[in-house]
Amino acid sequence: MKICVVALGKIGLPLAVQFAAKGHEVVGADVNAATVEMVNKGVEPFPGEAELDVRLRKVVESGALTATTDTTAAVAASDYVVVVVPVVVDAEARPDFRAMDAATAAIAAGLKPGTLVSYETTLPVHTTRERFLPQLEAASGLTCGTDFFLCHSPERVLTGRIFADLRRYPKLVGGVDEVSAKKSVEFYEAVLDFDERPDLARGNGVWDMGSAEAAELAKLAETTYRDVNIGLANQFARFADSVGIDIYAVIEASNSQPYSHIHRPGVAVGGHCIPVYPRFYAFNDPDATIVKAARTTNAGMPGYAVGLLDGMLSVGGGTGLRGARVAVLGVTYRGAVKETAFSGVFPVVEALRAAGAEALVSDPMYADDEITALGLAPYHAGDAVDAVIVQTDHAEYRTLSAEQFPGVRALVDGRRVTDPDLWAGVARRTIGGGR
């Protein structure tokens, strides 16, 4: 099969490599010329994705995968088009479709009869049918269901383990009509491999959700569930702090029976998915009070962590954070992944500065110039500080000790990764750890 993957980011490139490895002819299209150049050289444009470097080099050397900046030409030469262009939210938390609209216009310009177009980007319900279908038809002059075919098939993978997740989880598809659904099932069965999953009643493989809308909602439901669950855990944690209870012990006890699966509280909820997709859901559901409340709770956790620190530095007549030097550990939104999408580092630093503190940032994955480019001030190991906040759960932080931060008086571990024995003599708190 001849396949075009539109957008060679952290999801799109591994997908293109997966399709090429199955023996298909794949062209990856991206607006970033530097990314295209690196892919054509067989060099991964971003680090941290397991197996990608070896797999990419192999399919490029074999000629199965090439890359281009000309999306329209790539689509014109393909029979299947998979779209992974990001849709983000604007300052008012509304979906920003500009990048996807531009990509859709480029796709329509090259669309030919018989082509299947699959949107894998997570979308608000109704978007595939009511926004992109009319755009494709109007610009191409073709009719969906007879001249070309359209489906939504949300990606369900986690950065860093994409190839494993592609095998592990069922592939959800939803066509805008029956023939589109049939063709999308056939396509994904030909390009993916699946592990055995006897725990699933329907088995593993490709699941036809019955409509594009059901496929859209399935992805929103699973990610929104996580945000709401974390919001509940954070609310529990804040109450536990107020009454001196260790919420982690409570969660462990609650989760010891099969009807409870409470997530872990923390300083922030970051990444491309969990902070964004509940807003996609709420975009179409004005009555989503639970979803909105959880999002508000989670967005308030960086400020809560900074408030804890301020209180710790105020004990005994102290001045709190005013004039304090604070080391914020972690730029990334989660450990071992070099990505800052909605990272908690930004609201943590903002809250520290608002409280009158000097916020200095360190991360084992980022050099000083990279930290500065993000609008943050680098912290250098061994420099004196008054306090530390752990924002990311990097494995390196498990062995950190108070001795490495001269003058430190207080620690707020927002991810519960530090060893309390290594911080003896320093006031230490975790979110939900009690007083």
CSV table of N, CA, C and O in Angstrom, one decimal, residues 196-254:
chain,number,residue,atom,x,y,z
A,196,GLU,N,-1.5,-10.7,22.1
A,196,GLU,CA,-2.7,-11.5,22.5
A,196,GLU,C,-3.3,-10.8,23.8
A,196,GLU,O,-2.5,-10.4,24.7
A,197,ARG,N,-4.6,-10.6,23.8
A,197,ARG,CA,-5.2,-10.0,25.0
A,197,ARG,C,-6.4,-10.8,25.4
A,197,ARG,O,-7.6,-10.4,25.1
A,198,PRO,N,-6.2,-11.9,26.1
A,198,PRO,CA,-7.3,-12.7,26.5
A,198,PRO,C,-8.2,-12.1,27.5
A,198,PRO,O,-9.3,-12.5,27.8
A,199,ASP,N,-7.7,-10.9,28.1
A,199,ASP,CA,-8.5,-10.2,29.1
A,199,ASP,C,-9.6,-9.4,28.5
A,199,ASP,O,-10.4,-8.8,29.2
A,200,LEU,N,-9.5,-9.2,27.2
A,200,LEU,CA,-10.5,-8.4,26.5
A,200,LEU,C,-11.6,-9.2,25.9
A,200,LEU,O,-11.3,-10.2,25.1
A,201,ALA,N,-12.9,-8.9,26.2
A,201,ALA,CA,-14.0,-9.7,25.7
A,201,ALA,C,-14.0,-9.7,24.2
A,201,ALA,O,-14.3,-10.8,23.6
A,202,ARG,N,-13.7,-8.6,23.6
A,202,ARG,CA,-13.7,-8.5,22.1
A,202,ARG,C,-12.4,-8.9,21.5
A,202,ARG,O,-12.2,-8.9,20.3
A,203,GLY,N,-11.4,-9.2,22.4
A,203,GLY,CA,-10.1,-9.6,21.9
A,203,GLY,C,-9.3,-8.3,21.4
A,203,GLY,O,-9.9,-7.2,21.5
A,204,ASN,N,-8.1,-8.5,21.1
A,204,ASN,CA,-7.3,-7.3,20.6
A,204,ASN,C,-7.5,-7.2,19.1
A,204,ASN,O,-8.1,-8.0,18.5
A,205,GLY,N,-7.0,-6.1,18.6
A,205,GLY,CA,-7.1,-5.9,17.1
A,205,GLY,C,-7.8,-4.5,16.8
A,205,GLY,O,-7.7,-3.6,17.6
A,206,VAL,N,-8.5,-4.5,15.7
A,206,VAL,CA,-9.2,-3.2,15.3
A,206,VAL,C,-10.6,-3.3,15.7
A,206,VAL,O,-11.3,-4.3,15.4
A,207,TRP,N,-11.1,-2.3,16.5
A,207,TRP,CA,-12.5,-2.2,16.9
A,207,TRP,C,-13.2,-1.2,16.1
A,207,TRP,O,-12.9,0.0,16.2
A,208,ASP,N,-14.3,-1.6,15.4
A,208,ASP,CA,-15.1,-0.6,14.7
A,208,ASP,C,-16.1,0.0,15.8
A,208,ASP,O,-17.0,-0.8,16.3
A,209,MET,N,-16.0,1.3,16.0
A,209,MET,CA,-16.8,1.9,17.1
A,209,MET,C,-18.2,2.3,16.6
A,209,MET,O,-19.1,2.7,17.3
A,210,GLY,N,-18.5,2.1,15.3
A,210,GLY,CA,-19.8,2.3,14.7
A,210,GLY,C,-20.0,3.7,14.1
A,210,GLY,O,-20.9,3.9,13.3
A,211,SER,N,-19.2,4.7,14.6
A,211,SER,CA,-19.3,6.0,14.0
A,211,SER,C,-18.0,6.8,14.3
A,211,SER,O,-17.3,6.5,15.3
A,212,ALA,N,-17.8,7.9,13.6
A,212,ALA,CA,-16.6,8.7,13.9
A,212,ALA,C,-16.8,9.4,15.2
A,212,ALA,O,-15.8,9.5,16.0
A,213,GLU,N,-18.0,9.7,15.6
A,213,GLU,CA,-18.3,10.4,16.8
A,213,GLU,C,-18.0,9.5,18.0
A,213,GLU,O,-17.5,9.9,19.1
A,214,ALA,N,-18.3,8.2,17.9
A,214,ALA,CA,-18.0,7.3,19.0
A,214,ALA,C,-16.5,7.1,19.2
A,214,ALA,O,-16.1,7.0,20.4
A,215,ALA,N,-15.8,7.1,18.1
A,215,ALA,CA,-14.3,7.0,18.2
A,215,ALA,C,-13.8,8.2,18.8
A,215,ALA,O,-12.8,8.2,19.6
A,216,GLU,N,-14.3,9.4,18.4
A,216,GLU,CA,-13.8,10.6,19.0
A,216,GLU,C,-14.1,10.7,20.5
A,216,GLU,O,-13.2,11.0,21.3
A,217,LEU,N,-15.3,10.2,21.0
A,217,LEU,CA,-15.6,10.3,22.4
A,217,LEU,C,-14.9,9.3,23.2
A,217,LEU,O,-14.5,9.5,24.4
A,218,ALA,N,-14.5,8.1,22.6
A,218,ALA,CA,-13.8,7.1,23.3
A,218,ALA,C,-12.5,7.6,23.8
A,218,ALA,O,-12.1,7.4,25.0
A,219,LYS,N,-11.7,8.4,22.9
A,219,LYS,CA,-10.5,8.9,23.4
A,219,LYS,C,-10.7,10.0,24.4
A,219,LYS,O,-9.9,10.1,25.4
A,220,LEU,N,-11.6,10.9,24.2
A,220,LEU,CA,-11.9,11.9,25.2
A,220,LEU,C,-12.3,11.3,26.5
A,220,LEU,O,-11.9,11.8,27.6
A,221,ALA,N,-13.1,10.3,26.5
A,221,ALA,CA,-13.6,9.7,27.7
A,221,ALA,C,-12.4,9.1,28.5
A,221,ALA,O,-12.3,9.3,29.8
A,222,GLU,N,-11.5,8.4,27.9
A,222,GLU,CA,-10.4,7.7,28.6
A,222,GLU,C,-9.4,8.8,29.2
A,222,GLU,O,-8.9,8.6,30.3
A,223,THR,N,-9.2,9.8,28.5
A,223,THR,CA,-8.2,10.8,29.0
A,223,THR,C,-8.9,11.7,30.0
A,223,THR,O,-8.3,12.1,31.0
A,224,THR,N,-10.2,12.1,29.8
A,224,THR,CA,-10.9,12.9,30.8
A,224,THR,C,-11.1,12.1,32.1
A,224,THR,O,-11.0,12.7,33.2
A,225,TYR,N,-11.3,10.8,32.0
A,225,TYR,CA,-11.4,10.0,33.2
A,225,TYR,C,-10.1,10.2,34.1
A,225,TYR,O,-10.2,10.3,35.3
A,226,ARG,N,-9.0,10.2,33.4
A,226,ARG,CA,-7.7,10.3,34.2
A,226,ARG,C,-7.6,11.6,34.8
A,226,ARG,O,-7.2,11.7,36.0
A,227,ASP,N,-8.0,12.7,34.1
A,227,ASP,CA,-7.9,14.0,34.7
A,227,ASP,C,-8.9,14.1,35.9
A,227,ASP,O,-8.5,14.7,36.9
A,228,VAL,N,-10.1,13.6,35.8
A,228,VAL,CA,-11.1,13.7,36.9
A,228,VAL,C,-10.6,12.8,38.0
A,228,VAL,O,-10.7,13.3,39.2
A,229,ASN,N,-10.0,11.7,37.8
A,229,ASN,CA,-9.5,10.8,38.8
A,229,ASN,C,-8.3,11.5,39.6
A,229,ASN,O,-8.3,11.5,40.8
A,230,ILE,N,-7.4,12.1,38.8
A,230,ILE,CA,-6.3,12.8,39.5
A,230,ILE,C,-6.8,14.0,40.3
A,230,ILE,O,-6.4,14.3,41.4
A,231,GLY,N,-7.9,14.7,39.7
A,231,GLY,CA,-8.5,15.8,40.4
A,231,GLY,C,-9.0,15.4,41.8
A,231,GLY,O,-8.9,16.0,42.8
A,232,LEU,N,-9.7,14.2,41.8
A,232,LEU,CA,-10.2,13.6,43.0
A,232,LEU,C,-9.1,13.3,44.0
A,232,LEU,O,-9.2,13.6,45.2
A,233,ALA,N,-8.0,12.7,43.5
A,233,ALA,CA,-6.9,12.3,44.3
A,233,ALA,C,-6.3,13.6,44.9
A,233,ALA,O,-5.9,13.6,46.1
A,234,ASN,N,-6.2,14.7,44.1
A,234,ASN,CA,-5.6,15.9,44.6
A,234,ASN,C,-6.5,16.6,45.7
A,234,ASN,O,-6.0,17.1,46.6
A,235,GLN,N,-7.8,16.4,45.5
A,235,GLN,CA,-8.7,17.0,46.5
A,235,GLN,C,-8.6,16.2,47.8
A,235,GLN,O,-8.6,16.7,48.9
A,236,PHE,N,-8.5,14.9,47.7
A,236,PHE,CA,-8.3,14.0,48.9
A,236,PHE,C,-7.0,14.4,49.6
A,236,PHE,O,-6.9,14.5,50.8
A,237,ALA,N,-5.9,14.7,48.7
A,237,ALA,CA,-4.6,15.0,49.3
A,237,ALA,C,-4.6,16.3,50.1
A,237,ALA,O,-4.0,16.4,51.1
A,238,ARG,N,-5.3,17.3,49.5
A,238,ARG,CA,-5.4,18.6,50.2
A,238,ARG,C,-6.1,18.5,51.5
A,238,ARG,O,-5.7,19.1,52.6
A,239,PHE,N,-7.2,17.7,51.5
A,239,PHE,CA,-7.9,17.5,52.8
A,239,PHE,C,-7.0,16.7,53.8
A,239,PHE,O,-7.0,17.0,55.0
A,240,ALA,N,-6.4,15.7,53.3
A,240,ALA,CA,-5.5,14.9,54.1
A,240,ALA,C,-4.4,15.7,54.8
A,240,ALA,O,-4.1,15.6,55.9
A,241,ASP,N,-3.8,16.7,54.0
A,241,ASP,CA,-2.8,17.6,54.5
A,241,ASP,C,-3.4,18.4,55.7
A,241,ASP,O,-2.7,18.7,56.7
A,242,SER,N,-4.7,18.8,55.5
A,242,SER,CA,-5.3,19.7,56.5
A,242,SER,C,-5.6,19.0,57.8
A,242,SER,O,-5.7,19.7,58.9
A,243,VAL,N,-5.7,17.7,57.8
A,243,VAL,CA,-6.0,16.9,59.0
A,243,VAL,C,-4.9,16.0,59.5
A,243,VAL,O,-5.1,15.2,60.4
A,244,GLY,N,-3.8,16.0,58.7
A,244,GLY,CA,-2.6,15.2,59.2
A,244,GLY,C,-2.7,13.7,58.9
A,244,GLY,O,-2.2,12.9,59.6
A,245,ILE,N,-3.3,13.4,57.7
A,245,ILE,CA,-3.4,12.0,57.3
A,245,ILE,C,-2.5,11.8,56.0
A,245,ILE,O,-2.4,12.7,55.2
A,246,ASP,N,-1.8,10.6,55.9
A,246,ASP,CA,-1.1,10.3,54.7
A,246,ASP,C,-2.0,9.7,53.7
A,246,ASP,O,-2.5,8.6,53.8
A,247,ILE,N,-2.3,10.5,52.7
A,247,ILE,CA,-3.3,10.0,51.7
A,247,ILE,C,-2.8,8.8,50.9
A,247,ILE,O,-3.5,8.0,50.3
A,248,TYR,N,-1.4,8.6,50.8
A,248,TYR,CA,-0.9,7.5,50.0
A,248,TYR,C,-1.3,6.2,50.7
A,248,TYR,O,-1.6,5.2,50.0
A,249,ALA,N,-1.2,6.2,52.0
A,249,ALA,CA,-1.7,5.0,52.8
A,249,ALA,C,-3.2,4.7,52.5
A,249,ALA,O,-3.6,3.6,52.4
A,250,VAL,N,-3.9,5.8,52.5
A,250,VAL,CA,-5.4,5.7,52.3
A,250,VAL,C,-5.7,5.2,50.9
A,250,VAL,O,-6.5,4.3,50.7
A,251,ILE,N,-5.0,5.7,49.9
A,251,ILE,CA,-5.2,5.2,48.5
A,251,ILE,C,-4.8,3.8,48.3
A,251,ILE,O,-5.5,3.0,47.7
A,252,GLU,N,-3.7,3.4,48.9
A,252,GLU,CA,-3.3,2.0,48.9
A,252,GLU,C,-4.3,1.1,49.5
A,252,GLU,O,-4.6,0.0,48.9
A,253,ALA,N,-4.9,1.5,50.6
A,253,ALA,CA,-5.9,0.7,51.2
A,253,ALA,C,-7.2,0.6,50.4
A,253,ALA,O,-7.8,-0.4,50.1
A,254,SER,N,-7.6,1.8,49.8
A,254,SER,CA,-8.8,1.8,49.0
A,254,SER,C,-8.6,1.0,47.7
A,254,SER,O,-9.6,0.3,47.3
